[in-house]
Amino acid sequence: MTTSPPRRQERDARSTAVRSRKTALAGGTVALIAATALAPASWGTTYAVTTELLPPDHPLFAALLRSLPGGLLLLLITRTLPRGDWWWKAAVLGALNIGAFFPLLFLTAELLPGGVAATLGAVQPLIVAGLAVVVLRERPSGWRIGWGVAGAVGVGLVVLGPTARLDGLGIVAGLAGAGSMALGVILTKHWSRPGEVGPVTLAGWQLTAGGLVLLPLTLLVEGAPPHLDGSAVTGYLWLGTIGGFVAHALWFRGIGRLPVTATAMLVLLSPLVAALIGAFVLGEDFTLGQLAGFALALTALVAGQLNPGRLTRTRLTRTHKE
């Protein structure tokens, strides 16, 4: 039985409309991934900004200025405070993503070479994948776990030197820092956010909460703030704006709308951007082995955004309909 021309035209029109919608959705997803990736990319500038612009021996003060002023500014702009159980949820998320993560990060940097610390941070996608199974009840994705391992190996090739030393406490601190932020990412996804609250407001809550955790710790450990010259002011402004509330607003928006394990893969950009700045701005050497590791980590990052199982199911469904 043949299909009449009007029916065929109607069917073709529907197919074209469906394809157009899918193309628009795919384009929107790519744009969202790119915007979310700006957050870890900006965090990759932290090492260069810290070493070239900021006063030495005040890492907690840098973390404090990166969080509390920006968080308070966002609260003033949004004029929205947490309600109900979001008071303690915001405090927990702020502590995990900022208040605990930054001190552990700086302790790791004190005890381990930067390359070892960056490699420990690169295991965060694997921790997120495991927590997603336990907390979010997601089915484990062998594809993303495999590419998560490949990404960590790639970052290791980029940043690890032949004489990298290991310190037990430093390794524990590095893994605890990665685990702290990974749990923060998972709980941010699990709790979502109130329907009337946007990512900017959520960023303000968490930055403020994390900054309030850091404030007494900074005063206790580092004492009075350092003297600030023009370079230091520029560096702190960069870390507090682009690397602070702007990056966190983009990051929390991505966590809320993208698959959490795929989003976690984007953190691989941080050590890669740091390595690129080191090579092209600071004049550090970049070997063929590092280039191979860079390519592997970048491939893992892109592959981690794909879902081959879903693509296979889509093709099977289309074939069945035809």
PDB file of C-alpha atoms in Angstrom:
ATOM      1  CA  MET A   1       0.000   0.000   0.000  1.00  0.00           C
ATOM      2  CA  THR A   2       1.553   3.296  -1.113  1.00  0.00           C
ATOM      3  CA  THR A   3       1.372   6.535   0.853  1.00  0.00           C
ATOM      4  CA  SER A   4      -0.549   9.318  -0.827  1.00  0.00           C
ATOM      5  CA  PRO A   5       1.445  12.502  -1.673  1.00  0.00           C
ATOM      6  CA  PRO A   6      -0.333  14.687   0.935  1.00  0.00           C
ATOM      7  CA  ARG A   7       0.343  12.153   3.697  1.00  0.00           C
ATOM      8  CA  ARG A   8       3.949  11.787   2.596  1.00  0.00           C
ATOM      9  CA  GLN A   9       4.378  15.561   2.642  1.00  0.00           C
ATOM     10  CA  GLU A  10       2.800  15.773   6.074  1.00  0.00           C
ATOM     11  CA  ARG A  11       5.078  13.018   7.368  1.00  0.00           C
ATOM     12  CA  ASP A  12       8.146  14.684   5.846  1.00  0.00           C
ATOM     13  CA  ALA A  13       7.147  18.012   7.396  1.00  0.00           C
ATOM     14  CA  ARG A  14       6.825  16.399  10.833  1.00  0.00           C
ATOM     15  CA  SER A  15      10.203  14.680  10.407  1.00  0.00           C
ATOM     16  CA  THR A  16      11.815  17.961   9.421  1.00  0.00           C
ATOM     17  CA  ALA A  17      10.300  19.726  12.429  1.00  0.00           C
ATOM     18  CA  VAL A  18      11.525  16.982  14.782  1.00  0.00           C
ATOM     19  CA  ARG A  19      15.027  17.160  13.315  1.00  0.00           C
ATOM     20  CA  SER A  20      15.026  20.946  13.689  1.00  0.00           C
ATOM     21  CA  ARG A  21      14.019  20.691  17.345  1.00  0.00           C
ATOM     22  CA  LYS A  22      16.704  18.074  18.011  1.00  0.00           C
ATOM     23  CA  THR A  23      19.316  20.234  16.290  1.00  0.00           C
ATOM     24  CA  ALA A  24      18.278  23.250  18.357  1.00  0.00           C
ATOM     25  CA  LEU A  25      18.410  21.204  21.570  1.00  0.00           C
ATOM     26  CA  ALA A  26      21.838  19.819  20.665  1.00  0.00           C
ATOM     27  CA  GLY A  27      23.098  23.315  19.917  1.00  0.00           C
ATOM     28  CA  GLY A  28      21.762  24.566  23.235  1.00  0.00           C
ATOM     29  CA  THR A  29      23.450  21.698  25.078  1.00  0.00           C
ATOM     30  CA  VAL A  30      26.804  22.398  23.405  1.00  0.00           C
ATOM     31  CA  ALA A  31      26.506  26.086  24.341  1.00  0.00           C
ATOM     32  CA  LEU A  32      25.659  25.150  27.946  1.00  0.00           C
ATOM     33  CA  ILE A  33      28.644  22.799  28.148  1.00  0.00           C
ATOM     34  CA  ALA A  34      30.933  25.499  26.733  1.00  0.00           C
ATOM     35  CA  ALA A  35      29.651  28.074  29.231  1.00  0.00           C
ATOM     36  CA  THR A  36      30.050  25.628  32.129  1.00  0.00           C
ATOM     37  CA  ALA A  37      33.583  24.785  30.977  1.00  0.00           C
ATOM     38  CA  LEU A  38      34.560  28.438  31.429  1.00  0.00           C
ATOM     39  CA  ALA A  39      34.428  27.874  35.203  1.00  0.00           C
ATOM     40  CA  PRO A  40      37.194  25.238  35.518  1.00  0.00           C
ATOM     41  CA  ALA A  41      39.116  26.997  32.742  1.00  0.00           C
ATOM     42  CA  SER A  42      39.165  30.186  34.829  1.00  0.00           C
ATOM     43  CA  TRP A  43      40.223  28.195  37.888  1.00  0.00           C
ATOM     44  CA  GLY A  44      43.194  27.010  35.846  1.00  0.00           C
ATOM     45  CA  THR A  45      44.563  30.575  35.938  1.00  0.00           C
ATOM     46  CA  THR A  46      44.854  30.467  39.737  1.00  0.00           C
ATOM     47  CA  TYR A  47      48.429  29.137  39.837  1.00  0.00           C
ATOM     48  CA  ALA A  48      49.813  31.803  37.499  1.00  0.00           C
ATOM     49  CA  VAL A  49      47.880  34.614  39.193  1.00  0.00           C
ATOM     50  CA  THR A  50      48.989  33.422  42.640  1.00  0.00           C
ATOM     51  CA  THR A  51      52.673  33.090  41.781  1.00  0.00           C
ATOM     52  CA  GLU A  52      52.963  36.194  39.597  1.00  0.00           C
ATOM     53  CA  LEU A  53      50.653  38.743  41.253  1.00  0.00           C
ATOM     54  CA  LEU A  54      49.770  37.836  44.844  1.00  0.00           C
ATOM     55  CA  PRO A  55      51.872  38.232  48.000  1.00  0.00           C
ATOM     56  CA  PRO A  56      53.445  34.920  49.094  1.00  0.00           C
ATOM     57  CA  ASP A  57      52.468  32.798  52.081  1.00  0.00           C
ATOM     58  CA  HIS A  58      48.828  33.947  52.306  1.00  0.00           C
ATOM     59  CA  PRO A  59      46.834  31.249  50.482  1.00  0.00           C
ATOM     60  CA  LEU A  60      43.896  31.319  52.910  1.00  0.00           C
ATOM     61  CA  PHE A  61      43.581  35.085  52.550  1.00  0.00           C
ATOM     62  CA  ALA A  62      43.400  34.564  48.780  1.00  0.00           C
ATOM     63  CA  ALA A  63      40.694  31.935  49.246  1.00  0.00           C
ATOM     64  CA  LEU A  64      38.790  34.285  51.565  1.00  0.00           C
ATOM     65  CA  LEU A  65      38.832  37.153  49.067  1.00  0.00           C
ATOM     66  CA  ARG A  66      37.862  34.724  46.343  1.00  0.00           C
ATOM     67  CA  SER A  67      34.671  33.775  48.152  1.00  0.00           C
ATOM     68  CA  LEU A  68      33.266  36.104  50.838  1.00  0.00           C
ATOM     69  CA  PRO A  69      33.222  39.511  49.060  1.00  0.00           C
ATOM     70  CA  GLY A  70      31.728  38.031  45.890  1.00  0.00           C
ATOM     71  CA  GLY A  71      29.166  36.069  47.870  1.00  0.00           C
ATOM     72  CA  LEU A  72      28.047  39.160  49.792  1.00  0.00           C
ATOM     73  CA  LEU A  73      27.864  41.132  46.530  1.00  0.00           C
ATOM     74  CA  LEU A  74      25.593  38.508  44.981  1.00  0.00           C
ATOM     75  CA  LEU A  75      23.375  38.559  48.071  1.00  0.00           C
ATOM     76  CA  LEU A  76      23.019  42.330  47.698  1.00  0.00           C
ATOM     77  CA  ILE A  77      22.220  42.008  43.997  1.00  0.00           C
ATOM     78  CA  THR A  78      19.733  39.147  44.252  1.00  0.00           C
ATOM     79  CA  ARG A  79      18.237  40.221  47.622  1.00  0.00           C
ATOM     80  CA  THR A  80      17.299  36.597  48.272  1.00  0.00           C
ATOM     81  CA  LEU A  81      18.185  34.684  51.425  1.00  0.00           C
ATOM     82  CA  PRO A  82      17.744  30.950  51.970  1.00  0.00           C
ATOM     83  CA  ARG A  83      14.452  29.731  53.385  1.00  0.00           C
ATOM     84  CA  GLY A  84      13.619  26.749  55.550  1.00  0.00           C
ATOM     85  CA  ASP A  85      16.053  23.850  55.254  1.00  0.00           C
ATOM     86  CA  TRP A  86      18.052  25.736  52.636  1.00  0.00           C
ATOM     87  CA  TRP A  87      19.835  27.564  55.444  1.00  0.00           C
ATOM     88  CA  TRP A  88      21.654  24.406  56.496  1.00  0.00           C
ATOM     89  CA  LYS A  89      21.880  23.043  52.938  1.00  0.00           C
ATOM     90  CA  ALA A  90      23.593  26.226  51.735  1.00  0.00           C
ATOM     91  CA  ALA A  91      25.967  26.022  54.705  1.00  0.00           C
ATOM     92  CA  VAL A  92      26.839  22.395  53.929  1.00  0.00           C
ATOM     93  CA  LEU A  93      27.368  23.065  50.219  1.00  0.00           C
ATOM     94  CA  GLY A  94      29.423  26.182  50.916  1.00  0.00           C
ATOM     95  CA  ALA A  95      31.616  24.274  53.351  1.00  0.00           C
ATOM     96  CA  LEU A  96      32.163  21.370  50.950  1.00  0.00           C
ATOM     97  CA  ASN A  97      32.687  23.340  47.735  1.00  0.00           C
ATOM     98  CA  ILE A  98      34.658  26.231  49.223  1.00  0.00           C
ATOM     99  CA  GLY A  99      35.228  26.298  52.980  1.00  0.00           C
ATOM    100  CA  ALA A 100      36.804  22.824  53.236  1.00  0.00           C
ATOM    101  CA  PHE A 101      38.011  22.458  49.650  1.00  0.00           C
ATOM    102  CA  PHE A 102      40.308  25.506  49.573  1.00  0.00           C
ATOM    103  CA  PRO A 103      42.237  24.767  52.801  1.00  0.00           C
ATOM    104  CA  LEU A 104      42.722  21.136  51.716  1.00  0.00           C
ATOM    105  CA  LEU A 105      43.840  22.340  48.283  1.00  0.00           C
ATOM    106  CA  PHE A 106      46.430  24.691  49.770  1.00  0.00           C
ATOM    107  CA  LEU A 107      47.635  22.061  52.278  1.00  0.00           C
ATOM    108  CA  THR A 108      48.137  19.686  49.364  1.00  0.00           C
ATOM    109  CA  ALA A 109      50.088  22.353  47.488  1.00  0.00           C
ATOM    110  CA  GLU A 110      52.305  22.881  50.549  1.00  0.00           C
ATOM    111  CA  LEU A 111      53.122  19.185  50.963  1.00  0.00           C
ATOM    112  CA  LEU A 112      53.256  17.984  47.350  1.00  0.00           C
ATOM    113  CA  PRO A 113      54.633  19.263  44.050  1.00  0.00           C
ATOM    114  CA  GLY A 114      52.032  21.033  41.935  1.00  0.00           C
ATOM    115  CA  GLY A 115      51.944  18.194  39.409  1.00  0.00           C
ATOM    116  CA  VAL A 116      51.093  15.571  42.016  1.00  0.00           C
ATOM    117  CA  ALA A 117      48.431  17.840  43.527  1.00  0.00           C
ATOM    118  CA  ALA A 118      46.864  18.447  40.101  1.00  0.00           C
ATOM    119  CA  THR A 119      46.801  14.715  39.364  1.00  0.00           C
ATOM    120  CA  LEU A 120      45.037  13.996  42.651  1.00  0.00           C
ATOM    121  CA  GLY A 121      42.473  16.678  41.770  1.00  0.00           C
ATOM    122  CA  ALA A 122      41.936  15.012  38.391  1.00  0.00           C
ATOM    123  CA  VAL A 123      40.465  11.922  40.084  1.00  0.00           C
ATOM    124  CA  GLN A 124      37.453  14.015  41.107  1.00  0.00           C
ATOM    125  CA  PRO A 125      35.338  12.818  38.116  1.00  0.00           C
ATOM    126  CA  LEU A 126      35.827   9.223  39.273  1.00  0.00           C
ATOM    127  CA  ILE A 127      34.704  10.108  42.808  1.00  0.00           C
ATOM    128  CA  VAL A 128      31.673  11.912  41.369  1.00  0.00           C
ATOM    129  CA  ALA A 129      30.825   8.854  39.257  1.00  0.00           C
ATOM    130  CA  GLY A 130      30.922   6.630  42.348  1.00  0.00           C
ATOM    131  CA  LEU A 131      28.874   9.015  44.482  1.00  0.00           C
ATOM    132  CA  ALA A 132      26.313   9.378  41.682  1.00  0.00           C
ATOM    133  CA  VAL A 133      25.596   5.660  41.990  1.00  0.00           C
ATOM    134  CA  VAL A 134      25.255   5.806  45.789  1.00  0.00           C
ATOM    135  CA  VAL A 135      23.472   9.141  46.285  1.00  0.00           C
ATOM    136  CA  LEU A 136      21.650   9.779  43.004  1.00  0.00           C
ATOM    137  CA  ARG A 137      20.947   6.091  42.260  1.00  0.00           C
ATOM    138  CA  GLU A 138      22.334   6.521  38.754  1.00  0.00           C
ATOM    139  CA  ARG A 139      23.406   3.492  36.763  1.00  0.00           C
ATOM    140  CA  PRO A 140      27.210   3.370  36.519  1.00  0.00           C
ATOM    141  CA  SER A 141      28.517   4.376  33.111  1.00  0.00           C
ATOM    142  CA  GLY A 142      31.498   2.296  32.056  1.00  0.00           C
ATOM    143  CA  TRP A 143      32.070   4.762  29.222  1.00  0.00           C
ATOM    144  CA  ARG A 144      32.474   7.791  31.496  1.00  0.00           C
ATOM    145  CA  ILE A 145      34.373   5.896  34.196  1.00  0.00           C
ATOM    146  CA  GLY A 146      36.824   4.652  31.569  1.00  0.00           C
ATOM    147  CA  TRP A 147      37.326   8.129  30.150  1.00  0.00           C
ATOM    148  CA  GLY A 148      37.642   9.474  33.696  1.00  0.00           C
ATOM    149  CA  VAL A 149      40.611   7.149  34.259  1.00  0.00           C
ATOM    150  CA  ALA A 150      42.064   8.177  30.893  1.00  0.00           C
ATOM    151  CA  GLY A 151      41.654  11.839  31.806  1.00  0.00           C
ATOM    152  CA  ALA A 152      43.492  11.412  35.118  1.00  0.00           C
ATOM    153  CA  VAL A 153      46.319   9.587  33.309  1.00  0.00           C
ATOM    154  CA  GLY A 154      46.477  12.358  30.715  1.00  0.00           C
ATOM    155  CA  VAL A 155      46.697  15.067  33.377  1.00  0.00           C
ATOM    156  CA  GLY A 156      49.411  13.050  35.111  1.00  0.00           C
ATOM    157  CA  LEU A 157      51.445  12.972  31.898  1.00  0.00           C
ATOM    158  CA  VAL A 158      51.076  16.731  31.552  1.00  0.00           C
ATOM    159  CA  VAL A 159      51.960  17.833  35.069  1.00  0.00           C
ATOM    160  CA  LEU A 160      54.005  15.084  36.751  1.00  0.00           C
ATOM    161  CA  GLY A 161      57.776  15.403  36.650  1.00  0.00           C
ATOM    162  CA  PRO A 162      60.280  12.551  36.856  1.00  0.00           C
ATOM    163  CA  THR A 163      61.364  13.618  40.354  1.00  0.00           C
ATOM    164  CA  ALA A 164      57.893  14.086  41.834  1.00  0.00           C
ATOM    165  CA  ARG A 165      58.010  13.305  45.555  1.00  0.00           C
ATOM    166  CA  LEU A 166      55.146  11.806  47.515  1.00  0.00           C
ATOM    167  CA  ASP A 167      54.002  12.741  51.013  1.00  0.00           C
ATOM    168  CA  GLY A 168      51.426  10.634  52.831  1.00  0.00           C
ATOM    169  CA  LEU A 169      49.613  13.548  54.505  1.00  0.00           C
ATOM    170  CA  GLY A 170      49.679  15.498  51.238  1.00  0.00           C
ATOM    171  CA  ILE A 171      48.099  12.613  49.346  1.00  0.00           C
ATOM    172  CA  VAL A 172      45.373  12.269  52.000  1.00  0.00           C
ATOM    173  CA  ALA A 173      44.710  16.025  51.855  1.00  0.00           C
ATOM    174  CA  GLY A 174      44.600  15.980  48.044  1.00  0.00           C
ATOM    175  CA  LEU A 175      42.144  13.096  47.920  1.00  0.00           C
ATOM    176  CA  ALA A 176      40.064  14.657  50.716  1.00  0.00           C
ATOM    177  CA  GLY A 177      39.909  17.922  48.779  1.00  0.00           C
ATOM    178  CA  ALA A 178      38.806  16.145  45.611  1.00  0.00           C
ATOM    179  CA  GLY A 179      36.268  14.182  47.636  1.00  0.00           C
ATOM    180  CA  SER A 180      34.964  17.317  49.361  1.00  0.00           C
ATOM    181  CA  MET A 181      34.207  19.091  46.088  1.00  0.00           C
ATOM    182  CA  ALA A 182      32.898  15.883  44.504  1.00  0.00           C
ATOM    183  CA  LEU A 183      30.403  15.449  47.354  1.00  0.00           C
ATOM    184  CA  GLY A 184      29.496  19.119  47.041  1.00  0.00           C
ATOM    185  CA  VAL A 185      28.793  18.636  43.327  1.00  0.00           C
ATOM    186  CA  ILE A 186      26.649  15.556  43.987  1.00  0.00           C
ATOM    187  CA  LEU A 187      24.629  17.210  46.759  1.00  0.00           C
ATOM    188  CA  THR A 188      24.161  20.331  44.620  1.00  0.00           C
ATOM    189  CA  LYS A 189      22.647  18.070  41.963  1.00  0.00           C
ATOM    190  CA  HIS A 190      20.686  15.969  44.472  1.00  0.00           C
ATOM    191  CA  TRP A 191      19.122  18.897  46.314  1.00  0.00           C
ATOM    192  CA  SER A 192      18.726  20.910  43.105  1.00  0.00           C
ATOM    193  CA  ARG A 193      17.619  24.394  44.075  1.00  0.00           C
ATOM    194  CA  PRO A 194      14.287  26.029  44.921  1.00  0.00           C
ATOM    195  CA  GLY A 195      12.246  26.739  41.813  1.00  0.00           C
ATOM    196  CA  GLU A 196      12.387  30.518  42.258  1.00  0.00           C
ATOM    197  CA  VAL A 197      16.151  30.555  42.869  1.00  0.00           C
ATOM    198  CA  GLY A 198      18.623  30.911  40.012  1.00  0.00           C
ATOM    199  CA  PRO A 199      22.290  29.840  39.821  1.00  0.00           C
ATOM    200  CA  VAL A 200      23.509  33.356  40.696  1.00  0.00           C
ATOM    201  CA  THR A 201      21.584  33.279  43.963  1.00  0.00           C
ATOM    202  CA  LEU A 202      22.813  29.767  44.732  1.00  0.00           C
ATOM    203  CA  ALA A 203      26.385  30.887  44.054  1.00  0.00           C
ATOM    204  CA  GLY A 204      25.900  33.799  46.445  1.00  0.00           C
ATOM    205  CA  TRP A 205      24.671  31.518  49.212  1.00  0.00           C
ATOM    206  CA  GLN A 206      27.546  29.067  48.833  1.00  0.00           C
ATOM    207  CA  LEU A 207      30.300  31.668  48.436  1.00  0.00           C
ATOM    208  CA  THR A 208      29.095  33.506  51.533  1.00  0.00           C
ATOM    209  CA  ALA A 209      28.823  30.314  53.582  1.00  0.00           C
ATOM    210  CA  GLY A 210      32.240  29.126  52.449  1.00  0.00           C
ATOM    211  CA  GLY A 211      33.765  32.526  53.117  1.00  0.00           C
ATOM    212  CA  LEU A 212      32.356  32.576  56.652  1.00  0.00           C
ATOM    213  CA  VAL A 213      34.020  29.198  57.246  1.00  0.00           C
ATOM    214  CA  LEU A 214      37.322  30.570  55.927  1.00  0.00           C
ATOM    215  CA  LEU A 215      37.242  33.865  57.864  1.00  0.00           C
ATOM    216  CA  PRO A 216      38.153  32.588  61.367  1.00  0.00           C
ATOM    217  CA  LEU A 217      40.522  29.994  59.900  1.00  0.00           C
ATOM    218  CA  THR A 218      42.370  32.687  57.951  1.00  0.00           C
ATOM    219  CA  LEU A 219      42.693  34.960  60.976  1.00  0.00           C
ATOM    220  CA  LEU A 220      43.865  32.077  63.153  1.00  0.00           C
ATOM    221  CA  VAL A 221      46.462  30.684  60.738  1.00  0.00           C
ATOM    222  CA  GLU A 222      47.698  33.726  58.815  1.00  0.00           C
ATOM    223  CA  GLY A 223      46.910  36.636  61.124  1.00  0.00           C
ATOM    224  CA  ALA A 224      46.750  40.154  59.697  1.00  0.00           C
ATOM    225  CA  PRO A 225      46.218  40.619  55.950  1.00  0.00           C
ATOM    226  CA  PRO A 226      49.330  41.275  53.831  1.00  0.00           C
ATOM    227  CA  HIS A 227      50.235  44.611  52.268  1.00  0.00           C
ATOM    228  CA  LEU A 228      48.539  44.965  48.894  1.00  0.00           C
ATOM    229  CA  ASP A 229      50.158  46.670  45.907  1.00  0.00           C
ATOM    230  CA  GLY A 230      48.622  47.253  42.483  1.00  0.00           C
ATOM    231  CA  SER A 231      49.499  43.785  41.193  1.00  0.00           C
ATOM    232  CA  ALA A 232      47.977  42.110  44.239  1.00  0.00           C
ATOM    233  CA  VAL A 233      44.752  44.096  43.905  1.00  0.00           C
ATOM    234  CA  THR A 234      44.524  43.071  40.236  1.00  0.00           C
ATOM    235  CA  GLY A 235      45.103  39.431  41.113  1.00  0.00           C
ATOM    236  CA  TYR A 236      42.544  39.379  43.909  1.00  0.00           C
ATOM    237  CA  LEU A 237      39.981  41.122  41.703  1.00  0.00           C
ATOM    238  CA  TRP A 238      40.471  38.472  39.008  1.00  0.00           C
ATOM    239  CA  LEU A 239      40.159  35.585  41.461  1.00  0.00           C
ATOM    240  CA  GLY A 240      37.139  37.113  43.179  1.00  0.00           C
ATOM    241  CA  THR A 241      35.185  38.021  40.024  1.00  0.00           C
ATOM    242  CA  ILE A 242      36.035  35.853  37.000  1.00  0.00           C
ATOM    243  CA  GLY A 243      37.450  33.031  39.108  1.00  0.00           C
ATOM    244  CA  GLY A 244      34.943  33.582  41.899  1.00  0.00           C
ATOM    245  CA  PHE A 245      31.261  34.466  41.606  1.00  0.00           C
ATOM    246  CA  VAL A 246      31.132  34.453  37.778  1.00  0.00           C
ATOM    247  CA  ALA A 247      32.734  31.007  37.543  1.00  0.00           C
ATOM    248  CA  HIS A 248      30.632  29.541  40.351  1.00  0.00           C
ATOM    249  CA  ALA A 249      27.368  30.847  38.886  1.00  0.00           C
ATOM    250  CA  LEU A 250      28.219  29.211  35.544  1.00  0.00           C
ATOM    251  CA  TRP A 251      29.317  26.027  37.314  1.00  0.00           C
ATOM    252  CA  PHE A 252      26.150  25.637  39.400  1.00  0.00           C
ATOM    253  CA  ARG A 253      23.968  26.346  36.367  1.00  0.00           C
ATOM    254  CA  GLY A 254      25.731  23.555  34.488  1.00  0.00           C
ATOM    255  CA  ILE A 255      25.424  21.115  37.395  1.00  0.00           C
ATOM    256  CA  GLY A 256      21.700  21.770  37.549  1.00  0.00           C
ATOM    257  CA  ARG A 257      21.046  21.187  33.842  1.00  0.00           C
ATOM    258  CA  LEU A 258      23.688  18.712  32.631  1.00  0.00           C
ATOM    259  CA  PRO A 259      24.475  15.089  33.617  1.00  0.00           C
ATOM    260  CA  VAL A 260      26.552  15.354  36.751  1.00  0.00           C
ATOM    261  CA  THR A 261      29.244  12.829  35.772  1.00  0.00           C
ATOM    262  CA  ALA A 262      29.735  14.539  32.408  1.00  0.00           C
ATOM    263  CA  THR A 263      29.953  17.948  34.086  1.00  0.00           C
ATOM    264  CA  ALA A 264      32.570  16.667  36.529  1.00  0.00           C
ATOM    265  CA  MET A 265      34.810  15.722  33.587  1.00  0.00           C
ATOM    266  CA  LEU A 266      35.128  19.416  32.792  1.00  0.00           C
ATOM    267  CA  VAL A 267      37.358  19.938  35.858  1.00  0.00           C
ATOM    268  CA  LEU A 268      40.164  18.410  33.788  1.00  0.00           C
ATOM    269  CA  LEU A 269      40.379  21.806  32.097  1.00  0.00           C
ATOM    270  CA  SER A 270      41.897  23.390  35.217  1.00  0.00           C
ATOM    271  CA  PRO A 271      45.299  21.646  35.143  1.00  0.00           C
ATOM    272  CA  LEU A 272      45.346  21.774  31.324  1.00  0.00           C
ATOM    273  CA  VAL A 273      44.812  25.543  31.277  1.00  0.00           C
ATOM    274  CA  ALA A 274      47.439  25.931  34.017  1.00  0.00           C
ATOM    275  CA  ALA A 275      49.914  23.923  31.907  1.00  0.00           C
ATOM    276  CA  LEU A 276      49.195  26.005  28.807  1.00  0.00           C
ATOM    277  CA  ILE A 277      49.731  29.253  30.710  1.00  0.00           C
ATOM    278  CA  GLY A 278      52.949  27.857  32.112  1.00  0.00           C
ATOM    279  CA  ALA A 279      54.211  26.962  28.646  1.00  0.00           C
ATOM    280  CA  PHE A 280      53.113  29.996  26.636  1.00  0.00           C
ATOM    281  CA  VAL A 281      53.096  32.789  29.243  1.00  0.00           C
ATOM    282  CA  LEU A 282      55.584  31.773  31.927  1.00  0.00           C
ATOM    283  CA  GLY A 283      58.058  30.161  29.527  1.00  0.00           C
ATOM    284  CA  GLU A 284      58.007  26.670  31.066  1.00  0.00           C
ATOM    285  CA  ASP A 285      59.131  23.666  29.016  1.00  0.00           C
ATOM    286  CA  PHE A 286      56.510  21.503  27.304  1.00  0.00           C
ATOM    287  CA  THR A 287      57.689  18.090  26.128  1.00  0.00           C
ATOM    288  CA  LEU A 288      56.281  15.620  23.618  1.00  0.00           C
ATOM    289  CA  GLY A 289      55.122  13.433  26.502  1.00  0.00           C
ATOM    290  CA  GLN A 290      53.193  16.358  27.934  1.00  0.00           C
ATOM    291  CA  LEU A 291      51.629  17.015  24.521  1.00  0.00           C
ATOM    292  CA  ALA A 292      50.489  13.383  24.375  1.00  0.00           C
ATOM    293  CA  GLY A 293      49.013  13.666  27.878  1.00  0.00           C
ATOM    294  CA  PHE A 294      47.297  16.925  26.948  1.00  0.00           C
ATOM    295  CA  ALA A 295      45.705  15.290  23.888  1.00  0.00           C
ATOM    296  CA  LEU A 296      44.587  12.275  25.959  1.00  0.00           C
ATOM    297  CA  ALA A 297      43.039  14.440  28.700  1.00  0.00           C
ATOM    298  CA  LEU A 298      41.289  16.669  26.160  1.00  0.00           C
ATOM    299  CA  THR A 299      39.930  13.635  24.319  1.00  0.00           C
ATOM    300  CA  ALA A 300      38.665  12.189  27.605  1.00  0.00           C
ATOM    301  CA  LEU A 301      37.005  15.488  28.476  1.00  0.00           C
ATOM    302  CA  VAL A 302      35.125  15.623  25.151  1.00  0.00           C
ATOM    303  CA  ALA A 303      34.260  11.905  25.143  1.00  0.00           C
ATOM    304  CA  GLY A 304      32.908  12.212  28.667  1.00  0.00           C
ATOM    305  CA  GLN A 305      30.209  14.577  27.391  1.00  0.00           C
ATOM    306  CA  LEU A 306      28.855  11.862  25.067  1.00  0.00           C
ATOM    307  CA  ASN A 307      26.384   9.131  25.950  1.00  0.00           C
ATOM    308  CA  PRO A 308      26.901   6.245  23.490  1.00  0.00           C
ATOM    309  CA  GLY A 309      24.225   4.126  25.176  1.00  0.00           C
ATOM    310  CA  ARG A 310      21.599   6.772  24.535  1.00  0.00           C
ATOM    311  CA  LEU A 311      22.734   7.184  20.927  1.00  0.00           C
ATOM    312  CA  THR A 312      22.457   3.429  20.396  1.00  0.00           C
ATOM    313  CA  ARG A 313      18.947   3.337  21.859  1.00  0.00           C
ATOM    314  CA  THR A 314      17.924   6.259  19.650  1.00  0.00           C
ATOM    315  CA  ARG A 315      19.175   4.500  16.522  1.00  0.00           C
ATOM    316  CA  LEU A 316      17.406   1.261  17.475  1.00  0.00           C
ATOM    317  CA  THR A 317      14.145   3.118  18.071  1.00  0.00           C
ATOM    318  CA  ARG A 318      14.439   4.926  14.733  1.00  0.00           C
ATOM    319  CA  THR A 319      15.167   1.659  12.937  1.00  0.00           C
ATOM    320  CA  HIS A 320      12.175  -0.015  14.591  1.00  0.00           C
ATOM    321  CA  LYS A 321       9.867   2.820  13.537  1.00  0.00           C
ATOM    322  CA  GLU A 322      11.090   2.642   9.957  1.00  0.00           C
TER     323      GLU A 322
END
